[in-house]
PDB file of C-alpha atoms and ligand atoms in Angstrom:
ATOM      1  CA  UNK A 185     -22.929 167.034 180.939  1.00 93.00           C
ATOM      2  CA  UNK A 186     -22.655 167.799 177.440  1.00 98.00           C
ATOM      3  CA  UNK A 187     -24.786 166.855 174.527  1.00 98.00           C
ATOM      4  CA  UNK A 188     -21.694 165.308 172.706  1.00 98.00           C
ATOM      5  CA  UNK A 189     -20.402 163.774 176.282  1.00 98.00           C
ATOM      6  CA  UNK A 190     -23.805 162.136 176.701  1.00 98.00           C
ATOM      7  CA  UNK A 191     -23.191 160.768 172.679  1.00 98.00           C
ATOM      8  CA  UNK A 192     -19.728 159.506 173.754  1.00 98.00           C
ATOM      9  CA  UNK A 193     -20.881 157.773 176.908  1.00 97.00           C
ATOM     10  CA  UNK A 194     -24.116 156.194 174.926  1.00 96.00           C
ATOM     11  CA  UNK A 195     -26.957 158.388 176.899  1.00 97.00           C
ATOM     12  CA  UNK A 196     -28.437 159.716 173.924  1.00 96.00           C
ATOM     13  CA  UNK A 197     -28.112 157.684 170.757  1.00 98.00           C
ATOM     14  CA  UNK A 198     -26.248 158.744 167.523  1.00 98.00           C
ATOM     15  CA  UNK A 199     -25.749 157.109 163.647  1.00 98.00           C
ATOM     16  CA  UNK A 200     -21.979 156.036 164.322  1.00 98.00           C
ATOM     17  CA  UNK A 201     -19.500 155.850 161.522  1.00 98.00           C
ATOM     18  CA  UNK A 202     -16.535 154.939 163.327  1.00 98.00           C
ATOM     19  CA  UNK A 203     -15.307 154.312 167.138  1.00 98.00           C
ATOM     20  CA  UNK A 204     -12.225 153.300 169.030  1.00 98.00           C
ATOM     21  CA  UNK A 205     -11.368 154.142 172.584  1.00 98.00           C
ATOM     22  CA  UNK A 206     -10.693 157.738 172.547  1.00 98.00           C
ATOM     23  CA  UNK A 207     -12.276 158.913 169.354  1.00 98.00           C
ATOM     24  CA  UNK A 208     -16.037 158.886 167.827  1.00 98.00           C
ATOM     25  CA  UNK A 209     -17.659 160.118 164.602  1.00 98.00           C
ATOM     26  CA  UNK A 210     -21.015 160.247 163.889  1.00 98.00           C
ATOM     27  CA  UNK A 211     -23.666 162.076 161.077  1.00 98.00           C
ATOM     28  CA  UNK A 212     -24.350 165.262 162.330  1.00 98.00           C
ATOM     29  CA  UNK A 213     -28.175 165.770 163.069  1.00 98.00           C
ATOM     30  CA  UNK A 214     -28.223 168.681 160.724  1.00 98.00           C
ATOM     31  CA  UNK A 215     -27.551 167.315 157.257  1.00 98.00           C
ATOM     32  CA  UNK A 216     -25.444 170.436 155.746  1.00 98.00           C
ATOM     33  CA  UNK A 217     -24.232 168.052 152.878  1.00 98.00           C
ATOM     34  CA  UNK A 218     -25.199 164.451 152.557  1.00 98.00           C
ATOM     35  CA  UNK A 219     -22.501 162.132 154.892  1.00 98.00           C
ATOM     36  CA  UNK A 220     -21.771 165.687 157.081  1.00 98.00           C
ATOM     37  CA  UNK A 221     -19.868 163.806 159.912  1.00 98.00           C
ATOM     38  CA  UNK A 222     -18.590 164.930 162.994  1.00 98.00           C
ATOM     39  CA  UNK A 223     -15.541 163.688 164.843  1.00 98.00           C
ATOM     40  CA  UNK A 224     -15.322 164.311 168.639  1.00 98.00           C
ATOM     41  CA  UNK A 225     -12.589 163.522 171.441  1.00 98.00           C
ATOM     42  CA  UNK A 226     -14.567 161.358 173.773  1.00 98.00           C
ATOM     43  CA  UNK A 227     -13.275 163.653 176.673  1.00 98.00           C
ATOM     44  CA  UNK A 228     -14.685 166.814 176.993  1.00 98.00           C
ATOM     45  CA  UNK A 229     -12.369 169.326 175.900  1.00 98.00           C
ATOM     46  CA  UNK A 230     -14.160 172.643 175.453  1.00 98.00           C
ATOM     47  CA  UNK A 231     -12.436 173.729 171.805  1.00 97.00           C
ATOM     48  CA  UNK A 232      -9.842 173.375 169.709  1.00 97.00           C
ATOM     49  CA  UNK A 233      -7.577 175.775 171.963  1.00 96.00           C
ATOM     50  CA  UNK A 234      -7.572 173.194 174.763  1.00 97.00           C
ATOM     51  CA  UNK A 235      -6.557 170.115 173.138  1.00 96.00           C
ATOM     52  CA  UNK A 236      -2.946 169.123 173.910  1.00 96.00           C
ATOM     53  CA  UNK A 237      -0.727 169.285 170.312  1.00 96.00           C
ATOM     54  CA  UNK A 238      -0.435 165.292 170.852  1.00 97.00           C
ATOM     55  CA  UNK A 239      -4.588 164.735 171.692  1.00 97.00           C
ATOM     56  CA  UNK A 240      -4.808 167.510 168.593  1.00 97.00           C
ATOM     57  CA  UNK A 241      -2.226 165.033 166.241  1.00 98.00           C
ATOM     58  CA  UNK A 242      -4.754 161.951 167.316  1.00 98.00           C
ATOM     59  CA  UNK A 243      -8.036 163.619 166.130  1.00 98.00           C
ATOM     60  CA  UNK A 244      -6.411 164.091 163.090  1.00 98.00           C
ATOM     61  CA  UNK A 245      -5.673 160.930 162.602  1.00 98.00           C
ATOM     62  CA  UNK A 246      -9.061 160.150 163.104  1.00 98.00           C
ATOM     63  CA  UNK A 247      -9.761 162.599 160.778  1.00 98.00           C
ATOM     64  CA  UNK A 248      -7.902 161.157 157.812  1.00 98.00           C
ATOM     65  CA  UNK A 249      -9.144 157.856 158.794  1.00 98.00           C
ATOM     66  CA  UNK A 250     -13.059 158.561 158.625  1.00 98.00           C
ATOM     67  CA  UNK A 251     -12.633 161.061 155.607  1.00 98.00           C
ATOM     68  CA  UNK A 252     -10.945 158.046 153.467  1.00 97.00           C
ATOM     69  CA  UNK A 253     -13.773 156.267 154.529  1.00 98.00           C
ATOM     70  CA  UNK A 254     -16.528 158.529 153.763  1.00 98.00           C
ATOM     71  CA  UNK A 255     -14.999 159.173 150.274  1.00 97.00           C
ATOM     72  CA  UNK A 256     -14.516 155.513 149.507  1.00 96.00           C
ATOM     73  CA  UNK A 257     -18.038 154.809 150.778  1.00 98.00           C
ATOM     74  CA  UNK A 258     -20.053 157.997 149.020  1.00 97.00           C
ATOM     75  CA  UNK A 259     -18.070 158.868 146.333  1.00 95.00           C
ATOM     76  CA  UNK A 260     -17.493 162.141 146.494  1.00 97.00           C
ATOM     77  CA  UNK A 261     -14.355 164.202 144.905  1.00 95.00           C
ATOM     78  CA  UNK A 262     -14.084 167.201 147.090  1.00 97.00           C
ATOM     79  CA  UNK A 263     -14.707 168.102 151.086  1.00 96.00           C
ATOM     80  CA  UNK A 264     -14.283 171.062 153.447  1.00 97.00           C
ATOM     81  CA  UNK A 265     -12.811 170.046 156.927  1.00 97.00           C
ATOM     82  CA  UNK A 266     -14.454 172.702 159.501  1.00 97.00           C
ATOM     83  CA  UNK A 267     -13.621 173.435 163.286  1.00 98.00           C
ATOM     84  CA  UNK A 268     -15.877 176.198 164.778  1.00 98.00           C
ATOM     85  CA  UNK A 269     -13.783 177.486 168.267  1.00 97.00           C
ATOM     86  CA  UNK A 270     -15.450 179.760 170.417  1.00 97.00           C
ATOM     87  CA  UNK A 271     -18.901 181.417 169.742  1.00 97.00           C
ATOM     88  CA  UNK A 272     -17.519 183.910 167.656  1.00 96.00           C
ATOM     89  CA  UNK A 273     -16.575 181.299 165.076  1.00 96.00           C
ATOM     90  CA  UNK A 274     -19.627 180.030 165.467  1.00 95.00           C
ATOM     91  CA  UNK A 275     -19.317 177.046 167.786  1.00 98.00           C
ATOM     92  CA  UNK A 276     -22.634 176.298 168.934  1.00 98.00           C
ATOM     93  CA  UNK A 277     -21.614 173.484 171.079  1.00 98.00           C
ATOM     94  CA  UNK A 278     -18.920 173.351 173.525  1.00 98.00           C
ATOM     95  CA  UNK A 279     -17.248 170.238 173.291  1.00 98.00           C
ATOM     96  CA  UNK A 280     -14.377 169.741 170.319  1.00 98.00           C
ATOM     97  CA  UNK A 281     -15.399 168.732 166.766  1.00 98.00           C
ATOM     98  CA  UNK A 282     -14.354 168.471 163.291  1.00 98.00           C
ATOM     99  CA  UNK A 283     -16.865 169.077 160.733  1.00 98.00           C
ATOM    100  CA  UNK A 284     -16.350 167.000 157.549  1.00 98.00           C
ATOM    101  CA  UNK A 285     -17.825 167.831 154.846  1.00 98.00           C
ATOM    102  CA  UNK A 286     -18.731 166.046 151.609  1.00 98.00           C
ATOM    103  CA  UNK A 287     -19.005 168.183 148.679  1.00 98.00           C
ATOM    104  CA  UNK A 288     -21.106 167.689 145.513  1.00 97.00           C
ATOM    105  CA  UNK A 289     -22.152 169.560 142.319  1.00 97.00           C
ATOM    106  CA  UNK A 290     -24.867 171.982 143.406  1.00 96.00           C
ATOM    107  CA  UNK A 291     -24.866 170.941 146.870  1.00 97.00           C
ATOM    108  CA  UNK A 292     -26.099 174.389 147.943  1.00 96.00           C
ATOM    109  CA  UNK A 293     -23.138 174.626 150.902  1.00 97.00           C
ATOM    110  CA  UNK A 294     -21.307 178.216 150.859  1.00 95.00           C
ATOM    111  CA  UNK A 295     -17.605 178.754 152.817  1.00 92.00           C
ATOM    112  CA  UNK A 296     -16.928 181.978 151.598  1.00 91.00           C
ATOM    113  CA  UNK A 297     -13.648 183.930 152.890  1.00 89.00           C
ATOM    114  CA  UNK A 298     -14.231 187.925 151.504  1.00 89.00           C
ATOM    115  CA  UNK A 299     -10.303 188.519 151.816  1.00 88.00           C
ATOM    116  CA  UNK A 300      -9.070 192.076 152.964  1.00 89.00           C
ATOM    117  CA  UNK A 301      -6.128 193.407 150.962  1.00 93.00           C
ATOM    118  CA  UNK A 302      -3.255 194.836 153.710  1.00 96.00           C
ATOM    119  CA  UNK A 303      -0.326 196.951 152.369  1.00 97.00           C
ATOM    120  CA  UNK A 304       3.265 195.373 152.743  1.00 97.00           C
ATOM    121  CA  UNK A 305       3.914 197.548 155.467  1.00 98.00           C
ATOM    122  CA  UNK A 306       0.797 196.017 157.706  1.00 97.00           C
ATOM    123  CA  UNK A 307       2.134 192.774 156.386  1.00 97.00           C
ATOM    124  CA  UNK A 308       4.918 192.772 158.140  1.00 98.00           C
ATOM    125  CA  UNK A 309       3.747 194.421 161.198  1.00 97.00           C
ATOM    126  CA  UNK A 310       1.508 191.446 161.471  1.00 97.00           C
ATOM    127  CA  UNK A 311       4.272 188.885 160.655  1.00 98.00           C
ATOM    128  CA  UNK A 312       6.184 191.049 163.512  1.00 97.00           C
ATOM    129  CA  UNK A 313       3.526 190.625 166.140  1.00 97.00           C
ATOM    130  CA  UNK A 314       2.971 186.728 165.244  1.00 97.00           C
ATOM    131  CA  UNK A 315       6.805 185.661 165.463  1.00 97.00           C
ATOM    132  CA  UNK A 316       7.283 187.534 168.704  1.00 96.00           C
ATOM    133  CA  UNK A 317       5.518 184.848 170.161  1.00 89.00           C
TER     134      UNK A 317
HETATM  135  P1  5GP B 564     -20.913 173.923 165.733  1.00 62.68           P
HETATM  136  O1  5GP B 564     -21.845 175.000 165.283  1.00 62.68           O
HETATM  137  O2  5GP B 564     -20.737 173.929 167.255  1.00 62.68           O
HETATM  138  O3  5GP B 564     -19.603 173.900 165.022  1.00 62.68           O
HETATM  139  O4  5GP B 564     -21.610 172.566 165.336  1.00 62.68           O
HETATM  140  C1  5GP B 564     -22.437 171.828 166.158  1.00 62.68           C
HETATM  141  C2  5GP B 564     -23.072 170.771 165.299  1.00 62.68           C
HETATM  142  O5  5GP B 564     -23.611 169.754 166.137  1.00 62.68           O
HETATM  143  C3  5GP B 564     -24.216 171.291 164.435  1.00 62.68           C
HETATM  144  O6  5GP B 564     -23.907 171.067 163.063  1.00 62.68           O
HETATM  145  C4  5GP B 564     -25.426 170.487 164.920  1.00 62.68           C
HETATM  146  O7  5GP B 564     -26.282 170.125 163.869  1.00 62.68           O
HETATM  147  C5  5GP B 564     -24.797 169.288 165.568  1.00 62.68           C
HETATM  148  N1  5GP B 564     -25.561 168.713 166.665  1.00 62.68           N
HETATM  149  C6  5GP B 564     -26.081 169.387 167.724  1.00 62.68           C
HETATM  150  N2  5GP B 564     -26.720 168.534 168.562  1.00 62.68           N
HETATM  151  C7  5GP B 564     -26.576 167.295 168.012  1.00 62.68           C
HETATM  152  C8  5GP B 564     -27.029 165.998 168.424  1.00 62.68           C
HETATM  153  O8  5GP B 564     -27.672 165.817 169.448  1.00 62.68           O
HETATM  154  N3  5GP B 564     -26.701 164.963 167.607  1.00 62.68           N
HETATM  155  C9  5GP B 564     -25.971 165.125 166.465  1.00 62.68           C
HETATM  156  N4  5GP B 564     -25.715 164.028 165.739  1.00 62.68           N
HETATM  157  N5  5GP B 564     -25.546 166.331 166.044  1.00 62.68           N
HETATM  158  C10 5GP B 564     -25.855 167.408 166.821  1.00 62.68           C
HETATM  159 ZN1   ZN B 565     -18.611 167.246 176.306  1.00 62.68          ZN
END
């Protein structure tokens, strides 16, 4: 089982911020900000791919429930929401989660995105290849 299946059934322990029957969130062992929460399906689904649109629609809820929370509660301005699917996105454990994360003035936490410039022509080609689907 699962180290986040073993949090949702209560085998190993874990600083909750909010539960309800399908849905948990807890501080994530690794501090990257201060109030870095995770929120987690209680089933096991492996990553974001495999969550039905409606389960998918619930975690968000979640979501926007626990970040209004956290905000209210630490007083921050500004947060980064954060799903890592597959290992190449670097999702280091295989059960769903959303990171949130509380941003603060110097709070040392880099997202960067180096953007690659594509012509018009590869613009549309891409466009192409995403609405055949
Ligand atoms: P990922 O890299 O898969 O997106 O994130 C996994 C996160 O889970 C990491 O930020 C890591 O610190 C956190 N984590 C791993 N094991 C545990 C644990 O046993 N308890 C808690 N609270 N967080 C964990
Ligand atoms: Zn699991």
């Amino acid at each position: 089982m699962c180290v986040f299946c073993k949090i949702a059934n209560g085998e190993i322990p874990a600083y909750k911020v909010y539960e309800d029957d399908d849905f948990l969130a807890f501080l994530d062992i690794s501090q990257a900000t201060i109030g870095h929460t995770l929120v987690i399906p209680k089933k096991h689904y492996e990553n974001f791919f495999a969550l039905e649109e409606e389960k998918a629609a619930d975690l968000m809820r979640v979501v926007s429930k626990v970040s209004k929370k956290l905000k209210s509660a630490l007083a921050f301005e500004a947060f980064n929401l954060l799903n890592n699917s597959g290992a190449l996105a670097g999702q280091t454990v295989n059960h769903i989660h959303i990171h949130l994360l509380p941003r603060y003035e110097n709070d040392g936490l880099r997202i960067e995105f180096s953007g690659k410039k594509l012509s018009e022509k590869e613009f549309k080609a891409l466009l192409e290849k995403i609405n055949s689907k």
